[in-house]
Amino acid sequence: LVGRARAAGVRFSARHVFEHRTPAGLAAALGEQGPREAGAAAVPGPREAGAAAVPGPRNAPLLPLMSRLVTRGRFDQYHQSVTLTLPPTTREHLAAALGALVERHEALRMRVANGEGFTVEPVDDGPAFADALLTRVDAAPDTTDEEATALAAAHTAAARDGLDPAA
């Protein structure tokens, strides 16, 4: 986000993003910064509904974190996860939200091509793609916090164990 904004001539740090947490809060904190620097491209906005994602697979350079992991040889099973507490929702709503993220952020569509880069894959139907990624885990209504934590840890480990960039 910070890099894309800089390319458009807008200056802020990652700390600003975490301090202000929403686009509106960030915009209010930054105020008007004036016109973009000469030659800076505009930051593209969200795609219109139904618009195609990226047209066809294309190569992309390694992200800095991935480059470090490849260099250190610790690439297999690397993942990042976060636990969210959500209001009551449906699988369809979760798939739609995750699908919108996948369509909008190309880093979520990256696949390992080789040790030097990634292939960015197009996603024609983000919600359908995301629905295939979602796993529902049922827990009894009287599940304790400790039991829920253990259940989540077991499913996280199973998902992590399925990561194999060399496959």
Coordinates of C-alpha atoms in Angstrom, one line a residue:
L1 CA 0.0 0.0 0.0
V2 CA 2.7 2.4 1.0
G3 CA 4.7 1.6 -2.2
R4 CA 1.8 2.0 -4.5
A5 CA 0.9 5.3 -2.8
R6 CA 4.4 6.6 -3.2
A7 CA 4.3 5.7 -6.9
A8 CA 1.3 7.9 -7.1
G9 CA 3.1 10.8 -5.3
V10 CA 1.4 10.3 -1.9
R11 CA 3.8 10.0 1.0
F12 CA 3.0 8.2 4.2
S13 CA 4.5 5.3 6.2
A14 CA 3.3 1.9 7.3
R15 CA 2.9 3.3 10.8
H16 CA 0.3 5.7 9.5
V17 CA -1.7 2.8 8.1
F18 CA -1.7 1.0 11.4
E19 CA -2.4 4.2 13.4
H20 CA -5.4 5.3 11.3
R21 CA -6.7 1.8 10.2
T22 CA -9.2 3.0 7.6
P23 CA -8.9 4.7 4.3
A24 CA -11.0 7.6 5.6
G25 CA -8.9 7.9 8.7
L26 CA -5.7 7.8 6.7
A27 CA -7.0 10.4 4.2
A28 CA -8.1 12.7 7.0
A29 CA -4.7 12.4 8.8
L30 CA -2.7 13.1 5.6
G31 CA -4.9 15.9 4.4
E32 CA -4.4 17.3 0.8
Q33 CA -1.0 16.5 -0.5
G34 CA -1.3 18.3 -3.8
P35 CA -0.8 16.9 -7.3
R36 CA 1.2 13.8 -8.0
E37 CA 4.8 14.0 -8.9
A38 CA 5.5 14.2 -12.6
G39 CA 5.3 10.8 -14.2
A40 CA 3.6 9.1 -11.2
A41 CA 0.8 6.8 -12.2
A42 CA -2.5 7.0 -10.6
V43 CA -3.4 4.4 -8.0
P44 CA -6.0 2.3 -9.6
G45 CA -9.4 2.1 -7.8
P46 CA -11.5 -1.0 -7.3
R47 CA -12.6 -2.7 -10.4
E48 CA -16.2 -2.3 -11.6
A49 CA -18.4 -5.2 -10.8
G50 CA -18.0 -8.0 -13.3
A51 CA -14.8 -6.6 -14.7
A52 CA -12.1 -9.3 -15.5
A53 CA -9.2 -9.7 -13.1
V54 CA -5.7 -9.8 -14.5
P55 CA -5.8 -10.9 -18.2
G56 CA -3.9 -14.2 -18.3
P57 CA -1.0 -15.4 -16.1
R58 CA 2.0 -13.2 -16.0
N59 CA 5.3 -13.3 -14.2
A60 CA 6.0 -11.1 -11.2
P61 CA 9.2 -10.6 -9.2
L62 CA 9.6 -12.1 -5.8
L63 CA 8.2 -10.0 -3.0
P64 CA 11.0 -8.9 -0.5
L65 CA 9.8 -11.3 2.2
M66 CA 9.7 -14.2 -0.3
S67 CA 13.1 -13.4 -1.6
R68 CA 14.5 -13.6 1.9
L69 CA 12.8 -16.9 2.5
V70 CA 14.1 -18.4 -0.7
T71 CA 17.6 -17.1 0.0
R72 CA 17.5 -18.6 3.5
G73 CA 16.1 -21.9 2.2
R74 CA 13.1 -21.7 4.5
F75 CA 10.3 -21.6 2.0
D76 CA 8.2 -24.7 2.5
Q77 CA 5.1 -24.4 4.7
Y78 CA 5.7 -20.7 5.4
H79 CA 2.4 -19.0 6.1
Q80 CA 0.9 -16.1 8.0
S81 CA -2.5 -16.3 9.7
V82 CA -4.7 -14.3 11.9
T83 CA -7.8 -15.2 13.9
L84 CA -10.7 -12.9 13.4
T85 CA -13.9 -12.6 15.5
L86 CA -16.7 -11.9 13.1
P87 CA -20.4 -11.1 13.6
P88 CA -22.8 -13.7 12.5
T89 CA -22.5 -14.3 8.8
T90 CA -22.9 -16.9 6.1
R91 CA -20.5 -18.9 4.0
E92 CA -21.7 -17.0 1.0
H93 CA -20.9 -13.6 2.5
L94 CA -17.4 -14.9 3.6
A95 CA -16.8 -16.2 0.1
A96 CA -17.9 -12.9 -1.5
A97 CA -15.6 -10.9 0.8
L98 CA -12.6 -13.2 0.3
G99 CA -13.3 -13.3 -3.4
A100 CA -13.3 -9.5 -3.6
L101 CA -9.9 -9.5 -1.8
V102 CA -8.4 -12.1 -4.1
E103 CA -9.7 -10.3 -7.2
R104 CA -8.3 -6.9 -6.0
H105 CA -4.9 -7.9 -4.6
E106 CA -2.6 -9.7 -6.9
A107 CA -0.3 -10.9 -4.1
L108 CA -3.2 -13.3 -3.1
R109 CA -3.2 -14.8 -6.6
M110 CA 0.5 -15.5 -6.7
R111 CA 1.8 -19.0 -7.3
V112 CA 5.4 -20.0 -7.2
A113 CA 6.9 -20.3 -10.7
N114 CA 10.5 -21.0 -9.7
G115 CA 13.0 -19.8 -7.3
E116 CA 13.2 -16.4 -9.0
G117 CA 9.6 -15.3 -9.2
F118 CA 5.9 -16.0 -9.2
T119 CA 3.2 -16.4 -11.7
V120 CA 0.2 -14.2 -11.1
E121 CA -2.9 -16.1 -12.0
P122 CA -6.1 -14.5 -13.2
V123 CA -9.3 -15.1 -11.1
D124 CA -12.5 -14.9 -13.2
D125 CA -14.9 -15.6 -10.3
G126 CA -13.4 -14.5 -7.0
P127 CA -16.3 -15.7 -4.8
A128 CA -16.3 -19.2 -6.4
F129 CA -12.5 -19.3 -6.1
A130 CA -12.7 -18.2 -2.5
D131 CA -15.5 -20.6 -1.6
A132 CA -13.1 -23.5 -2.6
L133 CA -10.5 -22.1 -0.1
L134 CA -12.9 -21.9 2.8
T135 CA -13.2 -24.7 5.3
R136 CA -16.0 -24.9 7.8
V137 CA -15.1 -26.4 11.2
D138 CA -18.1 -27.2 13.4
A139 CA -17.7 -26.9 17.2
A140 CA -20.2 -27.6 19.9
P141 CA -22.0 -24.6 21.4
D142 CA -20.4 -25.4 24.8
T143 CA -16.8 -25.5 23.4
T144 CA -14.4 -23.7 25.8
D145 CA -11.9 -21.1 24.6
E146 CA -9.1 -23.6 25.2
E147 CA -10.8 -26.3 23.1
A148 CA -11.6 -23.7 20.3
T149 CA -7.9 -22.6 20.3
A150 CA -6.8 -26.3 20.1
L151 CA -9.2 -27.0 17.3
A152 CA -8.1 -23.9 15.4
A153 CA -4.4 -24.8 15.9
A154 CA -5.0 -28.3 14.6
H155 CA -6.7 -27.0 11.4
T156 CA -4.1 -24.4 10.9
A157 CA -1.4 -27.1 11.2
A158 CA -3.2 -29.2 8.6
A159 CA -3.5 -26.3 6.2
R160 CA 0.2 -25.4 6.7
D161 CA 1.3 -29.0 6.1
G162 CA -0.4 -28.9 2.7
L163 CA 1.7 -26.0 1.5
D164 CA 4.4 -27.2 -0.9
P165 CA 5.7 -24.6 -3.3
A166 CA 7.8 -27.2 -5.1
A167 CA 4.7 -29.2 -6.1

